[in-house]
Tab-separated table of C-alpha atoms in Angstrom:
chain	number	residue	atom	x	y	z
A	67	UNK	CA	69.152	113.859	124.408
A	68	UNK	CA	72.684	115.239	124.841
A	69	UNK	CA	73.899	111.835	126.012
A	70	UNK	CA	72.447	110.144	122.936
A	71	UNK	CA	74.071	112.655	120.618
A	72	UNK	CA	77.384	112.349	122.411
A	73	UNK	CA	77.381	108.555	122.262
A	74	UNK	CA	76.541	108.663	118.568
A	75	UNK	CA	79.390	111.097	117.950
A	76	UNK	CA	81.849	108.931	119.889
A	77	UNK	CA	80.785	105.812	118.003
A	78	UNK	CA	81.140	107.615	114.705
A	79	UNK	CA	84.564	108.902	115.684
A	80	UNK	CA	85.763	105.485	116.875
A	81	UNK	CA	84.787	103.872	113.576
A	82	UNK	CA	86.575	106.579	111.625
A	83	UNK	CA	89.673	106.311	113.799
A	84	UNK	CA	89.746	102.556	113.340
A	85	UNK	CA	89.776	102.981	109.582
A	86	UNK	CA	92.563	105.528	109.627
A	87	UNK	CA	94.723	103.900	112.305
A	88	UNK	CA	96.241	101.059	110.258
A	89	UNK	CA	99.666	99.952	109.135
A	90	UNK	CA	101.463	100.634	105.873
A	91	UNK	CA	104.987	99.885	104.665
A	92	UNK	CA	107.551	102.679	104.558
A	93	UNK	CA	109.835	102.714	101.510
A	94	UNK	CA	112.868	104.973	101.464
A	95	UNK	CA	116.085	105.276	99.447
A	96	UNK	CA	119.624	104.885	100.696
A	97	UNK	CA	120.855	107.915	102.601
A	98	UNK	CA	123.527	108.267	105.242
A	99	UNK	CA	123.393	106.529	107.650
A	100	UNK	CA	120.356	104.506	106.483
A	101	UNK	CA	120.235	101.939	103.682
A	102	UNK	CA	117.365	101.608	101.217
A	103	UNK	CA	114.305	99.861	102.650
A	104	UNK	CA	112.033	97.714	100.460
A	105	UNK	CA	110.608	94.180	100.276
A	106	UNK	CA	111.799	91.155	98.315
A	107	UNK	CA	109.667	88.097	97.531
A	108	UNK	CA	111.011	84.896	95.905
A	109	UNK	CA	109.319	84.168	92.568
A	110	UNK	CA	107.215	81.025	92.911
A	111	UNK	CA	105.066	79.336	90.279
A	112	UNK	CA	102.051	81.301	91.555
A	113	UNK	CA	103.833	84.566	90.634
A	114	UNK	CA	104.732	83.442	87.097
A	115	UNK	CA	102.142	84.643	84.603
A	116	UNK	CA	101.776	83.684	80.964
A	117	UNK	CA	98.348	85.057	80.103
A	118	UNK	CA	97.105	87.785	82.462
A	119	UNK	CA	97.637	89.616	85.743
A	120	UNK	CA	96.495	92.465	87.979
A	121	UNK	CA	98.871	94.531	90.115
A	122	UNK	CA	97.445	97.001	92.635
A	123	UNK	CA	98.267	98.925	95.802
A	124	UNK	CA	97.591	102.113	97.705
A	125	UNK	CA	100.467	104.598	97.646
A	126	UNK	CA	101.168	107.788	99.573
A	127	UNK	CA	103.618	110.177	97.879
A	128	UNK	CA	104.459	113.045	100.265
A	129	UNK	CA	105.819	115.440	97.632
A	130	UNK	CA	106.163	115.687	93.868
A	131	UNK	CA	109.071	113.623	92.597
A	132	UNK	CA	111.244	114.114	89.526
A	133	UNK	CA	112.099	110.414	89.469
A	134	UNK	CA	110.134	107.282	88.703
A	135	UNK	CA	108.692	105.627	91.800
A	136	UNK	CA	108.889	101.831	91.879
A	137	UNK	CA	105.967	99.934	93.382
A	138	UNK	CA	105.580	96.302	92.240
A	139	UNK	CA	108.317	95.017	89.928
A	140	UNK	CA	110.001	91.860	88.691
A	141	UNK	CA	112.050	91.844	85.497
A	142	UNK	CA	115.571	91.701	84.123
A	143	UNK	CA	116.081	93.400	80.780
A	144	UNK	CA	113.787	91.768	78.213
A	145	UNK	CA	113.746	88.443	80.040
A	146	UNK	CA	110.125	88.751	81.066
A	147	UNK	CA	108.282	90.181	84.028
A	148	UNK	CA	105.726	92.789	85.094
A	149	UNK	CA	105.911	96.276	86.547
A	150	UNK	CA	103.698	98.834	88.291
A	151	UNK	CA	105.291	102.219	89.011
A	152	UNK	CA	104.778	105.975	88.816
A	153	UNK	CA	106.398	108.059	86.102
A	154	UNK	CA	108.549	111.134	86.655
A	155	UNK	CA	105.341	113.122	86.139
A	156	UNK	CA	103.593	111.106	88.910
A	157	UNK	CA	101.258	109.223	86.562
A	158	UNK	CA	100.649	105.472	86.645
A	159	UNK	CA	102.895	103.322	84.444
A	160	UNK	CA	102.975	99.580	83.755
A	161	UNK	CA	104.974	97.021	81.778
A	162	UNK	CA	103.990	93.527	80.608
A	163	UNK	CA	107.255	92.065	79.411
A	164	UNK	CA	107.866	89.293	76.955
A	165	UNK	CA	110.551	89.470	74.285
A	166	UNK	CA	110.191	93.263	74.513
A	167	UNK	CA	109.042	95.808	77.072
A	168	UNK	CA	105.512	96.919	76.119
A	169	UNK	CA	104.466	99.811	78.328
A	170	UNK	CA	101.487	102.067	78.973
A	171	UNK	CA	101.128	105.217	81.075
A	172	UNK	CA	98.169	107.139	82.394
A	173	UNK	CA	97.508	110.842	82.042
A	174	UNK	CA	96.102	111.703	85.480
A	175	UNK	CA	98.535	112.792	88.190
A	176	UNK	CA	98.421	111.225	91.665
A	177	UNK	CA	97.624	113.697	94.412
A	178	UNK	CA	100.620	114.256	96.662
A	179	UNK	CA	100.076	114.230	100.396
A	180	UNK	CA	97.106	111.865	100.020
A	181	UNK	CA	96.542	108.150	99.556
A	182	UNK	CA	95.949	107.084	95.938
A	183	UNK	CA	95.010	103.675	94.573
A	184	UNK	CA	96.967	102.546	91.508
A	185	UNK	CA	96.548	99.399	89.442
A	186	UNK	CA	97.542	97.711	86.182
A	187	UNK	CA	96.043	94.781	84.286
A	188	UNK	CA	97.140	92.765	81.275
A	189	UNK	CA	95.440	90.020	79.277
A	190	UNK	CA	96.813	88.165	76.264
A	191	UNK	CA	93.210	87.357	75.289
A	192	UNK	CA	92.530	91.014	74.506
A	193	UNK	CA	96.142	92.163	74.181
A	194	UNK	CA	95.287	95.150	76.393
A	195	UNK	CA	97.657	96.579	78.991
A	196	UNK	CA	95.709	99.006	81.194
A	197	UNK	CA	96.464	101.330	84.100
A	198	UNK	CA	94.014	102.725	86.658
A	199	UNK	CA	94.059	105.579	89.144
A	200	UNK	CA	91.611	105.492	92.055
A	201	UNK	CA	89.468	102.883	90.352
A	202	UNK	CA	89.199	104.708	87.017
A	203	UNK	CA	90.754	103.508	83.742
A	204	UNK	CA	93.500	105.994	82.888
A	205	UNK	CA	95.428	104.490	79.970
A	206	UNK	CA	95.390	101.558	77.543
A	207	UNK	CA	97.754	100.127	74.942
A	208	UNK	CA	97.638	96.940	72.912
A	209	UNK	CA	101.197	95.625	72.876
A	210	UNK	CA	100.132	92.250	71.483
A	211	UNK	CA	103.033	90.465	73.138
A	212	UNK	CA	102.779	87.350	75.271
A	213	UNK	CA	104.152	87.732	78.782
A	214	UNK	CA	106.271	85.387	80.805
A	215	UNK	CA	108.272	85.540	84.003
A	216	UNK	CA	111.921	84.558	83.927
A	217	UNK	CA	113.174	86.251	87.079
A	218	UNK	CA	113.887	85.106	90.615
A	219	UNK	CA	112.785	88.001	92.827
A	220	UNK	CA	109.791	90.307	93.125
A	221	UNK	CA	110.475	93.781	94.545
A	222	UNK	CA	107.961	95.868	96.477
A	223	UNK	CA	109.128	99.496	96.548
A	224	UNK	CA	112.277	98.964	94.443
A	225	UNK	CA	113.155	98.638	90.754
A	226	UNK	CA	112.989	95.114	89.436
A	227	UNK	CA	116.383	94.771	87.773
A	228	UNK	CA	118.723	96.652	90.127
A	229	UNK	CA	116.822	97.333	93.395
A	230	UNK	CA	117.048	101.115	93.109
A	231	UNK	CA	114.734	103.056	95.437
A	232	UNK	CA	114.101	106.622	94.328
A	233	UNK	CA	111.858	108.274	96.889
A	234	UNK	CA	110.249	108.120	100.329
A	235	UNK	CA	106.733	106.717	99.970
A	236	UNK	CA	104.200	104.640	101.893
A	237	UNK	CA	102.533	101.539	100.423
A	238	UNK	CA	99.504	99.635	101.659
A	239	UNK	CA	97.149	96.842	100.536
A	240	UNK	CA	99.570	95.367	97.967
A	241	UNK	CA	97.684	92.814	95.877
A	242	UNK	CA	98.697	90.639	92.927
A	243	UNK	CA	96.226	88.524	90.949
A	244	UNK	CA	96.636	85.927	88.201
A	245	UNK	CA	93.544	87.314	86.473
A	246	UNK	CA	92.872	90.650	84.762
A	247	UNK	CA	90.281	92.367	86.951
A	248	UNK	CA	87.730	94.620	85.299
A	249	UNK	CA	87.410	98.333	86.017
A	250	UNK	CA	84.298	97.722	88.110
A	251	UNK	CA	86.011	94.960	90.093
A	252	UNK	CA	88.991	97.193	90.849
A	253	UNK	CA	86.760	100.106	91.876
A	254	UNK	CA	84.532	97.894	94.036
A	255	UNK	CA	87.335	96.052	95.836
A	256	UNK	CA	90.076	98.642	96.231
A	257	UNK	CA	88.579	100.158	99.401
A	258	UNK	CA	87.526	96.836	100.901
A	259	UNK	CA	89.425	94.363	103.033
A	260	UNK	CA	90.012	90.928	101.538
A	261	UNK	CA	89.804	87.522	103.189
A	262	UNK	CA	92.824	86.210	101.265
A	263	UNK	CA	90.796	83.412	99.668
A	264	UNK	CA	89.524	85.403	96.691
A	265	UNK	CA	89.757	83.593	93.340
A	266	UNK	CA	92.928	84.582	91.493
A	267	UNK	CA	94.586	86.351	94.443
A	268	UNK	CA	98.203	85.151	94.692
A	269	UNK	CA	99.806	87.785	96.936
A	270	UNK	CA	98.233	90.053	99.542
A	271	UNK	CA	100.227	92.277	101.906
A	272	UNK	CA	98.114	94.337	104.331
A	273	UNK	CA	101.067	94.862	106.747
A	274	UNK	CA	98.915	94.306	109.831
A	275	UNK	CA	100.411	92.746	112.974
A	276	UNK	CA	103.803	92.052	111.419
A	277	UNK	CA	106.008	92.681	114.440
A	278	UNK	CA	109.655	93.680	114.039
A	279	UNK	CA	111.377	90.548	112.691
A	280	UNK	CA	111.751	91.825	109.135
A	281	UNK	CA	109.192	89.530	107.503
A	282	UNK	CA	105.940	90.347	105.718
A	283	UNK	CA	103.105	87.828	105.714
A	284	UNK	CA	101.204	86.975	102.544
A	285	UNK	CA	97.516	86.874	103.488
A	286	UNK	CA	96.625	84.907	100.347
A	287	UNK	CA	96.764	81.108	100.255
A	288	UNK	CA	99.935	81.162	98.113
A	289	UNK	CA	102.359	81.811	100.996
A	290	UNK	CA	104.413	84.349	99.033
A	291	UNK	CA	105.907	85.861	102.163
A	292	UNK	CA	108.332	88.754	101.871
A	293	UNK	CA	111.555	89.888	103.515
A	294	UNK	CA	112.202	93.507	104.474
A	295	UNK	CA	115.593	94.607	103.189
A	296	UNK	CA	117.385	96.793	105.762
A	297	UNK	CA	114.609	96.454	108.308
A	298	UNK	CA	115.033	99.783	110.140
A	299	UNK	CA	111.653	101.452	110.659
A	300	UNK	CA	109.278	99.682	108.268
A	301	UNK	CA	105.739	100.520	109.370
A	302	UNK	CA	103.630	103.696	109.476
A	303	UNK	CA	99.912	104.541	109.597
A	304	UNK	CA	98.076	103.173	106.574
A	305	UNK	CA	95.024	103.772	104.448
A	306	UNK	CA	92.605	101.620	106.481
A	307	UNK	CA	92.675	98.810	109.028
A	308	UNK	CA	91.112	95.539	108.006
A	309	UNK	CA	90.744	93.956	111.437
A	310	UNK	CA	88.752	96.897	112.849
A	311	UNK	CA	86.736	97.340	109.672
A	312	UNK	CA	85.647	93.743	109.809
A	313	UNK	CA	84.227	94.327	113.285
A	314	UNK	CA	82.738	97.778	112.778
A	315	UNK	CA	81.285	97.438	109.319
A	316	UNK	CA	79.905	93.911	109.209
A	317	UNK	CA	76.737	94.380	111.251
A	318	UNK	CA	75.077	97.674	110.333
A	319	UNK	CA	76.716	98.189	106.957
A	320	UNK	CA	75.213	94.943	105.705
A	321	UNK	CA	71.851	96.712	106.016
A	322	UNK	CA	72.999	99.678	103.942
A	323	UNK	CA	74.036	100.205	100.317
A	324	UNK	CA	75.787	103.292	98.940
A	325	UNK	CA	75.515	103.814	95.182
A	326	UNK	CA	76.821	104.535	92.649
A	327	UNK	CA	80.316	103.761	93.870
A	328	UNK	CA	82.423	105.358	92.447
A	329	UNK	CA	80.193	108.438	92.194
A	330	UNK	CA	80.627	111.668	90.252
A	331	UNK	CA	77.553	113.842	90.888
A	332	UNK	CA	74.949	112.232	93.176
A	333	UNK	CA	75.317	109.711	95.997
A	334	UNK	CA	72.365	107.685	97.270
A	335	UNK	CA	71.960	105.532	100.375
A	336	UNK	CA	69.567	102.601	100.489
A	337	UNK	CA	69.004	101.356	104.032
A	338	UNK	CA	66.670	99.156	106.025
A	339	UNK	CA	67.350	101.477	108.938
A	340	UNK	CA	65.959	104.970	109.474
A	341	UNK	CA	68.605	107.487	108.433
A	342	UNK	CA	68.984	110.391	110.857
A	343	UNK	CA	72.131	112.063	109.512
A	344	UNK	CA	75.050	111.521	107.153
A	345	UNK	CA	78.619	112.710	107.739
A	346	UNK	CA	81.316	112.475	105.060
A	347	UNK	CA	84.983	112.564	106.056
A	348	UNK	CA	88.129	112.683	103.932
A	349	UNK	CA	91.045	110.350	104.705
A	350	UNK	CA	92.622	112.979	106.940
A	351	UNK	CA	89.579	112.718	109.232
A	352	UNK	CA	88.199	116.137	108.239
A	353	UNK	CA	84.413	116.479	108.073
A	354	UNK	CA	83.656	117.725	104.547
A	355	UNK	CA	79.881	117.354	104.255
A	356	UNK	CA	76.775	116.796	106.402
A	357	UNK	CA	73.382	115.643	105.094
A	358	UNK	CA	70.036	114.499	106.488
A	359	UNK	CA	68.540	112.860	103.391
A	360	UNK	CA	69.380	109.580	101.643
A	361	UNK	CA	70.269	111.230	98.305
A	362	UNK	CA	72.486	114.266	97.809
A	363	UNK	CA	75.060	115.912	95.564
A	364	UNK	CA	78.793	115.166	95.860
A	365	UNK	CA	79.724	117.036	92.690
A	366	UNK	CA	81.688	119.647	94.633
A	367	UNK	CA	83.997	117.119	96.299
A	368	UNK	CA	87.474	116.590	94.914
A	369	UNK	CA	88.332	113.206	93.430
A	370	UNK	CA	89.460	110.551	95.907
A	371	UNK	CA	88.204	108.211	98.612
A	372	UNK	CA	85.851	109.314	101.398
A	373	UNK	CA	84.341	107.700	104.486
A	374	UNK	CA	80.564	107.956	104.911
A	375	UNK	CA	79.226	107.638	108.454
A	376	UNK	CA	75.464	107.190	108.512
A	377	UNK	CA	73.703	107.687	111.862
A	378	UNK	CA	70.555	105.558	112.031
A	379	UNK	CA	67.996	104.477	114.574
A	380	UNK	CA	70.147	101.362	115.158
A	381	UNK	CA	73.518	103.073	115.516
A	382	UNK	CA	76.200	104.203	113.081
A	383	UNK	CA	77.046	102.415	109.831
A	384	UNK	CA	80.288	103.235	108.047
A	385	UNK	CA	81.214	102.671	104.407
A	386	UNK	CA	83.615	104.159	101.882
A	387	UNK	CA	83.030	105.603	98.433
A	388	UNK	CA	85.231	106.929	95.667
A	389	UNK	CA	84.534	110.307	94.086
A	390	UNK	CA	85.401	110.449	90.397
């Protein structure tokens, strides 16, 4: 019996470690003797939008900043472009630029010292520019201005018009779409690995297996590869690892559904397997809750992403959920 419990624990731990042991991109400003580190991507036709877009990424901000933090940006004055960044108050901010600079900002503050998912969408059909934090709509404006792109370079981690980098941050799972994803689509996909062939996906940086040559591979079919400016020490541990998740989650997790996701009060697990125990971990790997039933309260958990390891009669299944 002890051997069975030990093997189950080791399997559970290995799955969790695989999710946490990934690669992200390290952004930092110029400081003696180092130069600012960020990514540039040439603007191709696939990155020129006239009707709608979605910008999204995971970001880790170590400490509160008094400056705006640049994430995904391409613009030059009022000559068109799109922007996803954090404000000086650490809320999500986005621009959809045409002949002016329409902007919207959220009201919820990103949690420092933790990974947060941020996103922005715009659609000329509705006229809505929206920002999201951890899969939840956090701000909307209706600028009513058509967008266009009249720039040559996309910046990841730097300001679009002058390449300023204001703070040390980590970025992971950078995704750009030529469609305006819905709130449910953002919430459902933000914690999942992509194949790169998803409809509308035109840039996808997961930063896995990049090596040290100063290039970043676009996992989408658009080949919008990036170049690391001042390639000094670009990669750190990330939010999750797609290659390991694909192996560890495909078999048992296909037999299990966690809902609702995101959840605010109660989480339920529907499984074809017999559930023996449930362990919930935060992204730091800390065990925060243990259950033995398939439905339980998560109301006491703080907002953010969690990893649910479910021990069953067929092994351990692992999935993620977002707590509102």
